[in-house]
Amino acid sequence: MSDSDQPTVLVVEDERALIELYVRWLGDEYDVRTAEGGEEALEKFDGDVDVALLDRLMPGMSGDEVLEAIRERDTDCKVTMVTAVEPDFDVITMGFDDYLTKPVEQETLLETIDRLLSRTEYVDLEQELYALVSKQAALEASKSVEELQKSEEFADLEERIAEVRDRLDETLAGMQDDEFVAMVRELEGDGGDEREGGE
Amino acid sequence: MSYRVEGFGGTGSFDEGTSLLLTGPPALTDEQLFDVVTPRRGETAVIVTTNTSASRVAEELLDRGAAGDQVGIIDCTSQESDVDDDGVRVRQLGSPGDLTGISLEFAKLLDDEGDDAQVRVGFASVSTALMYTEQQTLFRFLHVFTARISSGGMFGTFAMDPGMHDEQAYNTIRAVFDAESEVADDGVASLRGMGFEG
């Protein structure tokens, strides 16, 4: 995140009028950067950008090409594509996290960005859950039931697992199919990443 | 709404959104899984298979009374299959390790169903999938998958053979599920966890 506490959103759109509209909608809640084309988008893009709103069809460098360049640099940034027609699910495997179809409504835009930001939180929580649960499993495999019942560490562990589960349940309650596909793609992309969460 | 099942000490039902882990040797869990995921009237079923050919999965469900157009199969076995009649939809994937492919085909198979569709989801088996995927990745996949089952009001049944894994791996994976049932030699299934009413 940048200097302000607000998440940073990069709006990439070749129509000036749409940029102005999006900035008006997003300006209060987010630190908004704008770009009128692909090359400018890559100049404005850095590790501080939390969500990129990317028009798919632009003259010059296309949204797909911008996406590819973003993914080469940073995979944590969430990218939502703006398209003229509703794309097939397949498009999600290209590396987008979500899509919006034109004309984009204010409420939909705000909801989508909100959801993408909460997905970042989700990944951290989920990694913590795995670390906690595998630790619990290791303790269960090596200690007797009596030992576990007396163990304060085990009780703390169980409590923390319950907390993390509750928060994950909240984050995931409204999950739809396109998000499901995007999240699986993302976790598979992390494959072999043995980062430990929590602790 | 809930999902009626038999074989859990009589007839009972699972709450929508529940995911059940069936444990035991594959020969036993397969039969139990087919019983549990066979769609009733007004329901559909999507089965992800990593160890049994699509042809056999289709045959088992149709034998149990499903209509072909109620059944979708995501076949990760790389075995030849010739299920092209009866309206059963089969999607082939190259490997049980293709988790994105599984999620994508799952989304596509459900795309035509409404939001309030009653869907039984089968996954056989977690044990085979673990041979192709890191434990952490599979844990995360199962967590997201069961969350989707929950948000969609579906009912999931996943088979696993604890005998194929060390205790820690089994204990880690089982933490994903709401309920767990052990399938024994005499076919009686014990049950613990939440989401079931007898």
mmCIF file of C-alpha atoms in Angstrom:
data_model
loop_
_atom_site.group_PDB
_atom_site.id
_atom_site.type_symbol
_atom_site.label_atom_id
_atom_site.label_comp_id
_atom_site.label_asym_id
_atom_site.label_seq_id
_atom_site.Cartn_x
_atom_site.Cartn_y
_atom_site.Cartn_z
ATOM 1 C CA MET A 1 0.000 0.000 0.000
ATOM 2 C CA SER A 2 1.123 3.577 -0.567
ATOM 3 C CA ASP A 3 1.504 6.537 1.772
ATOM 4 C CA SER A 4 -2.198 6.831 2.388
ATOM 5 C CA ASP A 5 -3.934 3.995 4.191
ATOM 6 C CA GLN A 6 -6.280 3.599 1.273
ATOM 7 C CA PRO A 7 -5.785 0.694 -1.106
ATOM 8 C CA THR A 8 -4.436 1.698 -4.518
ATOM 9 C CA VAL A 9 -6.472 1.128 -7.677
ATOM 10 C CA LEU A 10 -5.038 1.556 -11.159
ATOM 11 C CA VAL A 11 -7.642 2.416 -13.807
ATOM 12 C CA VAL A 12 -6.591 1.639 -17.384
ATOM 13 C CA GLU A 13 -9.071 2.888 -19.957
ATOM 14 C CA ASP A 14 -8.692 4.597 -23.324
ATOM 15 C CA GLU A 15 -11.882 6.642 -23.056
ATOM 16 C CA ARG A 16 -11.190 9.819 -21.119
ATOM 17 C CA ALA A 17 -14.847 10.238 -20.092
ATOM 18 C CA LEU A 18 -14.917 6.776 -18.497
ATOM 19 C CA ILE A 19 -11.716 7.446 -16.587
ATOM 20 C CA GLU A 20 -13.278 10.572 -15.114
ATOM 21 C CA LEU A 21 -16.396 8.663 -14.178
ATOM 22 C CA TYR A 22 -14.453 5.858 -12.456
ATOM 23 C CA VAL A 23 -12.267 8.341 -10.589
ATOM 24 C CA ARG A 24 -15.389 10.099 -9.292
ATOM 25 C CA TRP A 25 -16.784 6.790 -8.056
ATOM 26 C CA LEU A 26 -13.571 5.458 -6.541
ATOM 27 C CA GLY A 27 -11.794 8.599 -5.378
ATOM 28 C CA ASP A 28 -13.268 8.703 -1.873
ATOM 29 C CA GLU A 29 -12.333 5.186 -0.887
ATOM 30 C CA TYR A 30 -9.204 4.494 -2.874
ATOM 31 C CA ASP A 31 -5.961 6.015 -3.940
ATOM 32 C CA VAL A 32 -6.655 6.064 -7.701
ATOM 33 C CA ARG A 33 -4.075 6.137 -10.485
ATOM 34 C CA THR A 34 -5.117 6.383 -14.125
ATOM 35 C CA ALA A 35 -3.642 5.447 -17.480
ATOM 36 C CA GLU A 36 -5.049 6.028 -20.963
ATOM 37 C CA GLY A 37 -3.214 3.156 -22.598
ATOM 38 C CA GLY A 38 -1.154 0.036 -22.031
ATOM 39 C CA GLU A 39 2.283 1.637 -22.071
ATOM 40 C CA GLU A 40 1.209 4.329 -19.610
ATOM 41 C CA ALA A 41 -0.372 1.619 -17.437
ATOM 42 C CA LEU A 42 2.963 -0.125 -17.063
ATOM 43 C CA GLU A 43 4.645 3.156 -16.148
ATOM 44 C CA LYS A 44 2.069 3.772 -13.415
ATOM 45 C CA PHE A 45 2.127 0.197 -12.174
ATOM 46 C CA ASP A 46 4.240 -0.845 -9.206
ATOM 47 C CA GLY A 47 4.038 -3.046 -6.114
ATOM 48 C CA ASP A 48 1.706 -0.582 -4.370
ATOM 49 C CA VAL A 49 -1.158 -1.267 -6.778
ATOM 50 C CA ASP A 50 -3.678 -3.552 -5.077
ATOM 51 C CA VAL A 51 -6.260 -3.743 -7.848
ATOM 52 C CA ALA A 52 -5.990 -2.961 -11.553
ATOM 53 C CA LEU A 53 -9.075 -2.203 -13.594
ATOM 54 C CA LEU A 54 -8.127 -3.057 -17.133
ATOM 55 C CA ASP A 55 -10.027 -2.311 -20.331
ATOM 56 C CA ARG A 56 -9.537 -5.310 -22.568
ATOM 57 C CA LEU A 57 -9.881 -3.585 -25.932
ATOM 58 C CA MET A 58 -7.587 -0.586 -26.292
ATOM 59 C CA PRO A 59 -5.699 0.779 -29.273
ATOM 60 C CA GLY A 60 -2.002 -0.038 -29.106
ATOM 61 C CA MET A 61 -1.122 -2.396 -26.291
ATOM 62 C CA SER A 62 -4.167 -4.558 -25.461
ATOM 63 C CA GLY A 63 -5.476 -5.376 -22.002
ATOM 64 C CA ASP A 64 -4.282 -8.961 -22.433
ATOM 65 C CA GLU A 65 -0.736 -7.760 -23.083
ATOM 66 C CA VAL A 66 -0.823 -5.415 -20.094
ATOM 67 C CA LEU A 67 -2.032 -8.295 -17.941
ATOM 68 C CA GLU A 68 0.814 -10.492 -19.065
ATOM 69 C CA ALA A 69 3.335 -7.790 -18.220
ATOM 70 C CA ILE A 70 1.729 -7.207 -14.795
ATOM 71 C CA ARG A 71 1.794 -10.910 -14.012
ATOM 72 C CA GLU A 72 5.473 -11.077 -14.886
ATOM 73 C CA ARG A 73 6.162 -8.360 -12.344
ATOM 74 C CA ASP A 74 3.738 -8.995 -9.516
ATOM 75 C CA THR A 75 1.202 -11.737 -8.959
ATOM 76 C CA ASP A 76 -0.367 -10.287 -5.799
ATOM 77 C CA CYS A 77 -2.108 -7.470 -7.636
ATOM 78 C CA LYS A 78 -5.715 -8.355 -8.417
ATOM 79 C CA VAL A 79 -6.774 -7.640 -11.964
ATOM 80 C CA THR A 80 -10.321 -7.157 -13.137
ATOM 81 C CA MET A 81 -10.894 -6.979 -16.830
ATOM 82 C CA VAL A 82 -13.513 -4.717 -18.384
ATOM 83 C CA THR A 83 -15.037 -6.195 -21.518
ATOM 84 C CA ALA A 84 -17.765 -5.385 -24.006
ATOM 85 C CA VAL A 85 -19.295 -8.868 -23.840
ATOM 86 C CA GLU A 86 -19.426 -11.403 -21.039
ATOM 87 C CA PRO A 87 -16.454 -13.707 -21.530
ATOM 88 C CA ASP A 88 -16.318 -17.458 -21.049
ATOM 89 C CA PHE A 89 -14.973 -18.873 -17.777
ATOM 90 C CA ASP A 90 -11.873 -19.854 -19.751
ATOM 91 C CA VAL A 91 -10.692 -16.289 -19.694
ATOM 92 C CA ILE A 92 -10.135 -16.526 -15.947
ATOM 93 C CA THR A 93 -7.383 -19.067 -16.500
ATOM 94 C CA MET A 94 -5.532 -16.388 -18.483
ATOM 95 C CA GLY A 95 -4.719 -14.674 -15.224
ATOM 96 C CA PHE A 96 -7.597 -12.295 -14.617
ATOM 97 C CA ASP A 97 -9.216 -12.384 -11.208
ATOM 98 C CA ASP A 98 -12.587 -11.073 -12.252
ATOM 99 C CA TYR A 99 -14.323 -9.305 -15.095
ATOM 100 C CA LEU A 100 -16.859 -6.558 -15.534
ATOM 101 C CA THR A 101 -18.982 -6.022 -18.604
ATOM 102 C CA LYS A 102 -19.647 -2.570 -20.028
ATOM 103 C CA PRO A 103 -21.462 -0.433 -19.105
ATOM 104 C CA VAL A 104 -20.019 -0.782 -15.611
ATOM 105 C CA GLU A 105 -22.365 0.331 -12.829
ATOM 106 C CA GLN A 106 -21.023 2.150 -9.804
ATOM 107 C CA GLU A 107 -22.301 -0.395 -7.301
ATOM 108 C CA THR A 108 -20.901 -3.356 -9.243
ATOM 109 C CA LEU A 109 -17.522 -1.686 -9.554
ATOM 110 C CA LEU A 110 -17.268 -0.930 -5.836
ATOM 111 C CA GLU A 111 -18.425 -4.428 -4.903
ATOM 112 C CA THR A 112 -15.945 -6.065 -7.245
ATOM 113 C CA ILE A 113 -12.985 -4.091 -5.945
ATOM 114 C CA ASP A 114 -14.042 -4.768 -2.378
ATOM 115 C CA ARG A 115 -14.256 -8.486 -3.073
ATOM 116 C CA LEU A 116 -10.863 -8.597 -4.764
ATOM 117 C CA LEU A 117 -9.274 -6.839 -1.785
ATOM 118 C CA SER A 118 -10.846 -9.302 0.631
ATOM 119 C CA ARG A 119 -9.454 -12.135 -1.450
ATOM 120 C CA THR A 120 -5.966 -10.922 -0.627
ATOM 121 C CA GLU A 121 -6.838 -11.229 3.036
ATOM 122 C CA TYR A 122 -8.285 -14.641 2.336
ATOM 123 C CA VAL A 123 -5.006 -16.025 0.972
ATOM 124 C CA ASP A 124 -3.145 -15.004 4.137
ATOM 125 C CA LEU A 125 -5.800 -16.515 6.376
ATOM 126 C CA GLU A 126 -5.915 -19.704 4.418
ATOM 127 C CA GLN A 127 -2.165 -20.156 4.632
ATOM 128 C CA GLU A 128 -2.384 -19.605 8.352
ATOM 129 C CA LEU A 129 -5.147 -22.200 8.603
ATOM 130 C CA TYR A 130 -2.999 -24.764 6.848
ATOM 131 C CA ALA A 131 -0.034 -24.071 9.128
ATOM 132 C CA LEU A 132 -2.233 -24.342 12.237
ATOM 133 C CA VAL A 133 -4.061 -27.457 11.129
ATOM 134 C CA SER A 134 -0.918 -29.329 10.112
ATOM 135 C CA LYS A 135 0.628 -28.446 13.451
ATOM 136 C CA GLN A 136 -2.469 -29.715 15.222
ATOM 137 C CA ALA A 137 -2.281 -32.904 13.167
ATOM 138 C CA ALA A 138 1.361 -33.397 14.116
ATOM 139 C CA LEU A 139 0.551 -33.013 17.813
ATOM 140 C CA GLU A 140 -2.362 -35.418 17.527
ATOM 141 C CA ALA A 141 -0.135 -37.973 15.862
ATOM 142 C CA SER A 142 2.596 -37.763 18.511
ATOM 143 C CA LYS A 143 0.762 -37.264 21.808
ATOM 144 C CA SER A 144 -1.884 -39.143 23.719
ATOM 145 C CA VAL A 145 -5.396 -37.799 24.211
ATOM 146 C CA GLU A 146 -4.630 -37.160 27.907
ATOM 147 C CA GLU A 147 -1.505 -35.190 27.065
ATOM 148 C CA LEU A 148 -3.400 -33.096 24.537
ATOM 149 C CA GLN A 149 -6.198 -32.360 27.001
ATOM 150 C CA LYS A 150 -3.671 -31.012 29.496
ATOM 151 C CA SER A 151 -1.726 -29.014 26.928
ATOM 152 C CA GLU A 152 -2.293 -25.272 26.983
ATOM 153 C CA GLU A 153 -0.560 -24.928 23.634
ATOM 154 C CA PHE A 154 -3.028 -27.358 22.081
ATOM 155 C CA ALA A 155 -5.994 -25.477 23.529
ATOM 156 C CA ASP A 156 -4.632 -22.183 22.145
ATOM 157 C CA LEU A 157 -4.133 -23.831 18.798
ATOM 158 C CA GLU A 158 -7.703 -25.083 18.679
ATOM 159 C CA GLU A 159 -9.001 -21.665 19.635
ATOM 160 C CA ARG A 160 -6.991 -19.920 16.933
ATOM 161 C CA ILE A 161 -8.134 -22.483 14.340
ATOM 162 C CA ALA A 162 -11.766 -21.758 15.235
ATOM 163 C CA GLU A 163 -11.146 -17.994 14.867
ATOM 164 C CA VAL A 164 -9.455 -18.324 11.488
ATOM 165 C CA ARG A 165 -12.211 -20.628 10.269
ATOM 166 C CA ASP A 166 -14.905 -18.140 11.257
ATOM 167 C CA ARG A 167 -13.184 -15.322 9.405
ATOM 168 C CA LEU A 168 -12.660 -17.492 6.339
ATOM 169 C CA ASP A 169 -16.311 -18.513 6.379
ATOM 170 C CA GLU A 170 -17.296 -14.848 6.362
ATOM 171 C CA THR A 171 -14.948 -14.037 3.486
ATOM 172 C CA LEU A 172 -16.118 -16.963 1.393
ATOM 173 C CA ALA A 173 -19.857 -16.896 2.077
ATOM 174 C CA GLY A 174 -20.832 -15.277 -1.224
ATOM 175 C CA MET A 175 -18.397 -17.103 -3.495
ATOM 176 C CA GLN A 176 -19.562 -17.632 -7.083
ATOM 177 C CA ASP A 177 -18.205 -19.942 -9.772
ATOM 178 C CA ASP A 178 -15.966 -17.389 -11.462
ATOM 179 C CA GLU A 179 -14.328 -16.559 -8.131
ATOM 180 C CA PHE A 180 -13.920 -20.244 -7.389
ATOM 181 C CA VAL A 181 -12.010 -20.755 -10.635
ATOM 182 C CA ALA A 182 -9.882 -17.649 -10.082
ATOM 183 C CA MET A 183 -8.984 -18.719 -6.536
ATOM 184 C CA VAL A 184 -7.983 -22.223 -7.592
ATOM 185 C CA ARG A 185 -5.858 -20.817 -10.392
ATOM 186 C CA GLU A 186 -4.204 -18.528 -7.889
ATOM 187 C CA LEU A 187 -3.441 -21.213 -5.316
ATOM 188 C CA GLU A 188 -2.129 -23.515 -8.013
ATOM 189 C CA GLY A 189 0.113 -20.697 -9.223
ATOM 190 C CA ASP A 190 1.590 -20.587 -5.712
ATOM 191 C CA GLY A 191 2.405 -24.317 -5.937
ATOM 192 C CA GLY A 192 5.641 -25.246 -4.234
ATOM 193 C CA ASP A 193 5.513 -22.035 -2.249
ATOM 194 C CA GLU A 194 5.966 -23.410 1.240
ATOM 195 C CA ARG A 195 5.565 -20.114 3.035
ATOM 196 C CA GLU A 196 4.442 -20.664 6.604
ATOM 197 C CA GLY A 197 1.459 -18.637 7.727
ATOM 198 C CA GLY A 198 0.727 -17.535 11.265
ATOM 199 C CA GLU A 199 2.982 -17.992 14.229
ATOM 200 C CA MET B 1 -33.598 -27.868 1.552
ATOM 201 C CA SER B 2 -31.477 -30.894 2.334
ATOM 202 C CA TYR B 3 -30.130 -34.023 0.669
ATOM 203 C CA ARG B 4 -31.605 -37.414 1.466
ATOM 204 C CA VAL B 5 -29.207 -40.314 1.863
ATOM 205 C CA GLU B 6 -29.400 -43.952 2.834
ATOM 206 C CA GLY B 7 -26.872 -46.194 4.531
ATOM 207 C CA PHE B 8 -26.093 -44.007 7.539
ATOM 208 C CA GLY B 9 -27.967 -46.116 10.046
ATOM 209 C CA GLY B 10 -31.151 -45.837 8.002
ATOM 210 C CA THR B 11 -32.439 -42.941 5.936
ATOM 211 C CA GLY B 12 -31.357 -39.450 6.868
ATOM 212 C CA SER B 13 -30.412 -36.199 5.255
ATOM 213 C CA PHE B 14 -27.480 -33.832 4.992
ATOM 214 C CA ASP B 15 -27.964 -30.085 5.254
ATOM 215 C CA GLU B 16 -27.237 -28.126 2.112
ATOM 216 C CA GLY B 17 -23.700 -26.799 2.019
ATOM 217 C CA THR B 18 -22.264 -29.783 3.909
ATOM 218 C CA SER B 19 -19.116 -31.606 2.811
ATOM 219 C CA LEU B 20 -18.613 -35.193 3.964
ATOM 220 C CA LEU B 21 -15.376 -37.165 4.005
ATOM 221 C CA LEU B 22 -15.847 -40.900 3.412
ATOM 222 C CA THR B 23 -12.916 -42.939 4.675
ATOM 223 C CA GLY B 24 -11.949 -46.534 4.019
ATOM 224 C CA PRO B 25 -10.463 -48.742 1.308
ATOM 225 C CA PRO B 26 -11.458 -47.560 -2.205
ATOM 226 C CA ALA B 27 -13.482 -50.704 -2.935
ATOM 227 C CA LEU B 28 -15.778 -49.791 -0.038
ATOM 228 C CA THR B 29 -15.811 -46.005 -0.289
ATOM 229 C CA ASP B 30 -16.499 -46.074 -4.042
ATOM 230 C CA GLU B 31 -19.761 -47.976 -3.584
ATOM 231 C CA GLN B 32 -20.821 -45.756 -0.700
ATOM 232 C CA LEU B 33 -19.920 -42.623 -2.665
ATOM 233 C CA PHE B 34 -21.994 -43.744 -5.654
ATOM 234 C CA ASP B 35 -24.955 -44.352 -3.333
ATOM 235 C CA VAL B 36 -24.602 -40.936 -1.736
ATOM 236 C CA VAL B 37 -24.089 -38.837 -4.888
ATOM 237 C CA THR B 38 -26.797 -40.440 -7.051
ATOM 238 C CA PRO B 39 -29.104 -37.496 -7.793
ATOM 239 C CA ARG B 40 -32.711 -37.702 -6.640
ATOM 240 C CA ARG B 41 -35.572 -36.081 -8.517
ATOM 241 C CA GLY B 42 -34.873 -32.435 -9.308
ATOM 242 C CA GLU B 43 -31.172 -32.726 -8.430
ATOM 243 C CA THR B 44 -28.010 -32.965 -10.489
ATOM 244 C CA ALA B 45 -24.678 -34.591 -9.712
ATOM 245 C CA VAL B 46 -21.124 -33.688 -10.665
ATOM 246 C CA ILE B 47 -18.477 -36.334 -10.021
ATOM 247 C CA VAL B 48 -14.747 -35.709 -10.170
ATOM 248 C CA THR B 49 -13.047 -39.047 -10.736
ATOM 249 C CA THR B 50 -9.323 -39.726 -10.500
ATOM 250 C CA ASN B 51 -9.441 -43.483 -10.032
ATOM 251 C CA THR B 52 -12.518 -44.877 -11.781
ATOM 252 C CA SER B 53 -13.303 -44.538 -15.495
ATOM 253 C CA ALA B 54 -16.076 -42.178 -16.534
ATOM 254 C CA SER B 55 -17.890 -45.106 -18.155
ATOM 255 C CA ARG B 56 -18.086 -46.958 -14.867
ATOM 256 C CA VAL B 57 -19.104 -43.874 -12.883
ATOM 257 C CA ALA B 58 -21.914 -43.226 -15.376
ATOM 258 C CA GLU B 59 -23.006 -46.859 -15.280
ATOM 259 C CA GLU B 60 -23.045 -46.964 -11.475
ATOM 260 C CA LEU B 61 -25.171 -43.820 -11.200
ATOM 261 C CA LEU B 62 -27.583 -44.812 -13.967
ATOM 262 C CA ASP B 63 -27.955 -48.255 -12.336
ATOM 263 C CA ARG B 64 -28.950 -46.471 -9.146
ATOM 264 C CA GLY B 65 -31.740 -44.628 -10.924
ATOM 265 C CA ALA B 66 -30.142 -41.389 -12.164
ATOM 266 C CA ALA B 67 -31.138 -40.048 -15.576
ATOM 267 C CA GLY B 68 -28.254 -39.291 -17.933
ATOM 268 C CA ASP B 69 -28.952 -35.577 -18.106
ATOM 269 C CA GLN B 70 -28.684 -35.325 -14.320
ATOM 270 C CA VAL B 71 -25.044 -36.423 -14.379
ATOM 271 C CA GLY B 72 -21.815 -34.571 -15.167
ATOM 272 C CA ILE B 73 -18.420 -36.265 -14.861
ATOM 273 C CA ILE B 74 -14.983 -34.658 -14.721
ATOM 274 C CA ASP B 75 -12.688 -37.487 -15.728
ATOM 275 C CA CYS B 76 -9.043 -37.117 -14.654
ATOM 276 C CA THR B 77 -8.106 -40.777 -15.189
ATOM 277 C CA SER B 78 -6.695 -40.542 -18.737
ATOM 278 C CA GLN B 79 -8.633 -43.740 -19.458
ATOM 279 C CA GLU B 80 -10.586 -44.222 -22.649
ATOM 280 C CA SER B 81 -14.256 -43.715 -22.072
ATOM 281 C CA ASP B 82 -17.238 -44.148 -24.340
ATOM 282 C CA VAL B 83 -20.014 -42.426 -22.452
ATOM 283 C CA ASP B 84 -21.678 -40.529 -25.241
ATOM 284 C CA ASP B 85 -25.270 -41.589 -25.005
ATOM 285 C CA ASP B 86 -27.806 -41.124 -22.222
ATOM 286 C CA GLY B 87 -27.046 -37.401 -22.040
ATOM 287 C CA VAL B 88 -24.258 -37.823 -19.467
ATOM 288 C CA ARG B 89 -21.830 -34.919 -19.827
ATOM 289 C CA VAL B 90 -18.179 -35.976 -19.591
ATOM 290 C CA ARG B 91 -15.208 -33.597 -19.480
ATOM 291 C CA GLN B 92 -11.745 -35.109 -19.849
ATOM 292 C CA LEU B 93 -8.687 -33.726 -18.102
ATOM 293 C CA GLY B 94 -5.106 -34.849 -18.533
ATOM 294 C CA SER B 95 -4.235 -35.318 -14.866
ATOM 295 C CA PRO B 96 -5.703 -35.276 -11.344
ATOM 296 C CA GLY B 97 -3.100 -32.593 -10.678
ATOM 297 C CA ASP B 98 -4.879 -30.104 -12.963
ATOM 298 C CA LEU B 99 -6.803 -28.342 -10.208
ATOM 299 C CA THR B 100 -7.584 -25.244 -12.262
ATOM 300 C CA GLY B 101 -8.981 -27.510 -14.977
ATOM 301 C CA ILE B 102 -11.160 -29.279 -12.430
ATOM 302 C CA SER B 103 -12.548 -25.990 -11.094
ATOM 303 C CA LEU B 104 -13.129 -24.652 -14.592
ATOM 304 C CA GLU B 105 -15.003 -27.744 -15.811
ATOM 305 C CA PHE B 106 -16.971 -27.771 -12.572
ATOM 306 C CA ALA B 107 -18.036 -24.157 -13.141
ATOM 307 C CA LYS B 108 -18.973 -24.895 -16.744
ATOM 308 C CA LEU B 109 -21.017 -27.979 -15.855
ATOM 309 C CA LEU B 110 -22.974 -25.918 -13.335
ATOM 310 C CA ASP B 111 -23.291 -22.863 -15.553
ATOM 311 C CA ASP B 112 -26.657 -23.957 -16.920
ATOM 312 C CA GLU B 113 -28.136 -24.703 -13.507
ATOM 313 C CA GLY B 114 -29.857 -21.937 -11.595
ATOM 314 C CA ASP B 115 -28.473 -20.463 -8.391
ATOM 315 C CA ASP B 116 -30.807 -22.536 -6.268
ATOM 316 C CA ALA B 117 -30.034 -25.839 -8.030
ATOM 317 C CA GLN B 118 -29.683 -28.901 -5.820
ATOM 318 C CA VAL B 119 -26.317 -30.394 -6.683
ATOM 319 C CA ARG B 120 -24.521 -33.444 -5.268
ATOM 320 C CA VAL B 121 -20.779 -33.307 -5.745
ATOM 321 C CA GLY B 122 -18.580 -36.416 -5.597
ATOM 322 C CA PHE B 123 -14.779 -36.542 -5.481
ATOM 323 C CA ALA B 124 -13.017 -39.912 -5.737
ATOM 324 C CA SER B 125 -10.509 -39.821 -4.523
ATOM 325 C CA VAL B 126 -8.539 -37.420 -2.380
ATOM 326 C CA SER B 127 -5.921 -40.151 -1.951
ATOM 327 C CA THR B 128 -5.188 -40.346 -5.686
ATOM 328 C CA ALA B 129 -5.162 -36.543 -5.969
ATOM 329 C CA LEU B 130 -2.542 -36.409 -3.191
ATOM 330 C CA MET B 131 -0.172 -38.424 -5.377
ATOM 331 C CA TYR B 132 -0.209 -35.634 -7.959
ATOM 332 C CA THR B 133 -0.348 -32.530 -5.780
ATOM 333 C CA GLU B 134 1.544 -31.163 -2.790
ATOM 334 C CA GLN B 135 -0.351 -31.650 0.448
ATOM 335 C CA GLN B 136 -0.582 -27.917 1.117
ATOM 336 C CA THR B 137 -1.885 -27.163 -2.370
ATOM 337 C CA LEU B 138 -4.479 -29.924 -2.144
ATOM 338 C CA PHE B 139 -5.552 -28.763 1.325
ATOM 339 C CA ARG B 140 -6.077 -25.260 -0.026
ATOM 340 C CA PHE B 141 -7.919 -26.580 -3.083
ATOM 341 C CA LEU B 142 -10.233 -28.694 -0.939
ATOM 342 C CA HIS B 143 -10.862 -25.752 1.348
ATOM 343 C CA VAL B 144 -11.899 -23.521 -1.562
ATOM 344 C CA PHE B 145 -13.889 -26.339 -3.167
ATOM 345 C CA THR B 146 -15.856 -27.104 0.008
ATOM 346 C CA ALA B 147 -16.419 -23.351 0.479
ATOM 347 C CA ARG B 148 -17.941 -23.217 -3.020
ATOM 348 C CA ILE B 149 -20.098 -26.232 -2.155
ATOM 349 C CA SER B 150 -21.196 -24.373 0.950
ATOM 350 C CA SER B 151 -21.899 -21.029 -0.761
ATOM 351 C CA GLY B 152 -23.862 -22.835 -3.502
ATOM 352 C CA GLY B 153 -25.967 -24.880 -1.078
ATOM 353 C CA MET B 154 -24.629 -28.089 -2.634
ATOM 354 C CA PHE B 155 -23.683 -31.352 -0.912
ATOM 355 C CA GLY B 156 -20.161 -32.721 -1.300
ATOM 356 C CA THR B 157 -18.832 -36.226 -0.705
ATOM 357 C CA PHE B 158 -15.092 -36.891 -0.864
ATOM 358 C CA ALA B 159 -13.463 -40.329 -0.597
ATOM 359 C CA MET B 160 -10.096 -40.946 1.069
ATOM 360 C CA ASP B 161 -8.154 -44.032 2.130
ATOM 361 C CA PRO B 162 -6.317 -43.192 5.379
ATOM 362 C CA GLY B 163 -4.295 -46.397 4.946
ATOM 363 C CA MET B 164 -2.433 -44.762 2.060
ATOM 364 C CA HIS B 165 -1.173 -41.797 4.078
ATOM 365 C CA ASP B 166 0.639 -41.092 7.314
ATOM 366 C CA GLU B 167 -1.487 -40.033 10.235
ATOM 367 C CA GLN B 168 -0.456 -36.404 10.035
ATOM 368 C CA ALA B 169 -1.445 -36.081 6.374
ATOM 369 C CA TYR B 170 -4.797 -37.695 7.053
ATOM 370 C CA ASN B 171 -5.464 -35.525 10.118
ATOM 371 C CA THR B 172 -4.603 -32.387 8.170
ATOM 372 C CA ILE B 173 -6.852 -33.146 5.203
ATOM 373 C CA ARG B 174 -9.804 -34.259 7.317
ATOM 374 C CA ALA B 175 -9.861 -30.843 9.037
ATOM 375 C CA VAL B 176 -11.390 -29.393 5.866
ATOM 376 C CA PHE B 177 -14.632 -31.359 6.185
ATOM 377 C CA ASP B 178 -17.812 -30.769 8.154
ATOM 378 C CA ALA B 179 -18.553 -34.452 8.651
ATOM 379 C CA GLU B 180 -16.708 -37.741 8.352
ATOM 380 C CA SER B 181 -17.902 -41.260 7.870
ATOM 381 C CA GLU B 182 -15.873 -44.450 8.083
ATOM 382 C CA VAL B 183 -16.934 -47.203 5.724
ATOM 383 C CA ALA B 184 -16.212 -50.607 7.267
ATOM 384 C CA ASP B 185 -16.017 -54.111 5.796
ATOM 385 C CA ASP B 186 -19.589 -54.931 6.692
ATOM 386 C CA GLY B 187 -20.706 -51.764 4.915
ATOM 387 C CA VAL B 188 -21.900 -50.029 8.065
ATOM 388 C CA ALA B 189 -20.819 -46.422 8.058
ATOM 389 C CA SER B 190 -20.099 -44.631 11.298
ATOM 390 C CA LEU B 191 -20.679 -40.908 11.209
ATOM 391 C CA ARG B 192 -19.434 -37.923 13.135
ATOM 392 C CA GLY B 193 -19.469 -34.190 12.616
ATOM 393 C CA MET B 194 -22.171 -31.748 11.652
ATOM 394 C CA GLY B 195 -24.832 -31.389 9.008
ATOM 395 C CA PHE B 196 -26.579 -34.744 9.300
ATOM 396 C CA GLU B 197 -30.054 -35.530 10.572
ATOM 397 C CA GLY B 198 -31.135 -39.107 10.976
#
